[in-house]
C-alpha positions as semicolon CSV with decimal commas, in nm:
position;residue;x (nm);y (nm);z (nm)
1;Q;16,247;22,161;26,885
2;V;16,121;22,219;27,237
3;Q;15,936;22,529;27,350
4;L;15,945;22,634;27,713
5;V;15,667;22,854;27,850
6;E;15,705;23,023;28,187
7;S;15,428;23,159;28,408
8;G;15,379;23,285;28,760
9;G;15,581;23,603;28,773
10;G;15,450;23,928;28,913
11;L;15,486;24,198;29,175
12;V;15,528;24,097;29,538
13;Q;15,625;24,274;29,858
14;P;15,949;24,191;30,040
15;G;15,905;23,874;30,244
16;G;15,639;23,744;30,008
17;S;15,631;23,432;29,792
18;L;15,581;23,340;29,429
19;R;15,575;23,013;29,239
20;L;15,705;23,000;28,885
21;S;15,615;22,724;28,641
22;C;15,782;22,619;28,318
23;A;15,606;22,380;28,084
24;A;15,785;22,207;27,798
25;S;15,592;22,166;27,475
26;K;15,658;21,792;27,460
27;S;15,824;21,510;27,643
28;V;16,200;21,527;27,629
29;F;16,451;21,246;27,642
30;S;16,663;21,193;27,946
31;P;16,924;21,267;28,051
32;N;16,819;21,627;28,077
33;T;16,852;21,911;28,320
34;F;16,598;22,187;28,372
35;G;16,677;22,505;28,552
36;W;16,598;22,867;28,626
37;Y;16,820;23,165;28,555
38;R;16,756;23,530;28,624
39;Q;16,882;23,857;28,487
40;A;16,859;24,184;28,677
41;P;16,891;24,519;28,499
42;G;17,255;24,587;28,414
43;K;17,371;24,247;28,536
44;Q;17,465;23,918;28,375
45;R;17,229;23,625;28,369
46;E;17,292;23,400;28,668
47;L;17,191;23,050;28,773
48;V;16,913;23,040;29,032
49;A;16,852;22,666;29,052
50;S;16,874;22,353;28,839
51;M;16,762;21,993;28,869
52;P;16,847;21,684;28,663
53;Y;16,584;21,433;28,549
54;V;16,672;21,224;28,851
55;G;16,842;21,381;29,147
56;S;16,837;21,680;29,376
57;G;16,842;22,050;29,309
58;N;17,144;22,274;29,277
59;Y;17,110;22,636;29,396
60;G;17,285;22,966;29,363
61;D;17,430;23,087;29,692
62;S;17,197;23,387;29,715
63;V;16,880;23,175;29,710
64;K;16,977;22,874;29,920
65;G;16,725;22,813;30,195
66;R;16,464;23,039;30,032
67;F;16,396;22,889;29,689
68;T;16,304;22,531;29,600
69;I;16,313;22,377;29,255
70;S;16,099;22,076;29,173
71;R;15,981;21,898;28,862
72;D;15,695;21,681;28,749
73;N;15,840;21,468;28,472
74;A;15,500;21,324;28,381
75;K;15,380;21,679;28,305
76;N;15,709;21,798;28,153
77;T;15,698;22,086;28,402
78;V;15,949;22,241;28,638
79;Y;15,862;22,472;28,926
80;L;16,043;22,729;29,134
81;Q;15,895;22,808;29,474
82;M;16,036;23,139;29,594
83;N;15,990;23,234;29,959
84;N;16,106;23,534;30,159
85;L;16,160;23,732;29,842
86;Q;16,383;24,037;29,863
87;P;16,428;24,338;29,634
88;E;16,754;24,191;29,506
89;D;16,556;23,897;29,366
90;T;16,398;24,132;29,114
91;G;16,466;24,040;28,754
92;I;16,354;23,842;28,454
93;Y;16,346;23,470;28,528
94;F;16,420;23,235;28,242
95;C;16,355;22,863;28,222
96;H;16,633;22,657;28,065
97;A;16,656;22,299;27,946
98;F;16,969;22,106;27,854
99;I;16,891;21,791;27,661
100;A;17,203;21,586;27,600
101;A;17,055;21,354;27,336
102;Y;16,944;21,632;27,100
103;A;17,159;21,796;26,832
104;V;17,041;22,133;26,968
105;K;17,098;22,088;27,339
106;D;17,005;22,423;27,496
107;Y;16,653;22,569;27,511
108;W;16,528;22,889;27,674
109;G;16,188;23,023;27,763
110;Q;16,084;23,381;27,690
111;G;16,121;23,490;28,052
112;T;15,883;23,610;28,321
113;Q;15,925;23,928;28,524
114;V;15,955;23,910;28,902
115;T;15,948;24,240;29,089
116;V;15,996;24,260;29,464
117;S;15,905;24,602;29,595
118;S;15,710;24,767;29,873
């Protein structure tokens, strides 16, 4: 089993920035993909960004050019730098890991709240 623990959420004004972190409880085998999803009240969970063990990030259309995903494989940690935040970015942000070599392949963190409001 792998536990994912998110941190870095909070309240920020429109145009502000936040950096989310997601730490895995142990090293995970590659290939794997880590990503961030978000869920706004009354809406379905949607992909924000994802990144494979080796390679570049993949982004949802609404965050391209504003958010950047990165990972430190030595620390088993993935980050989401969010700039120019807007009220529509408000939601619970969940870290996700897909680990192909494991019998249980999908893991989720508990979520961290991001609120963008003036």
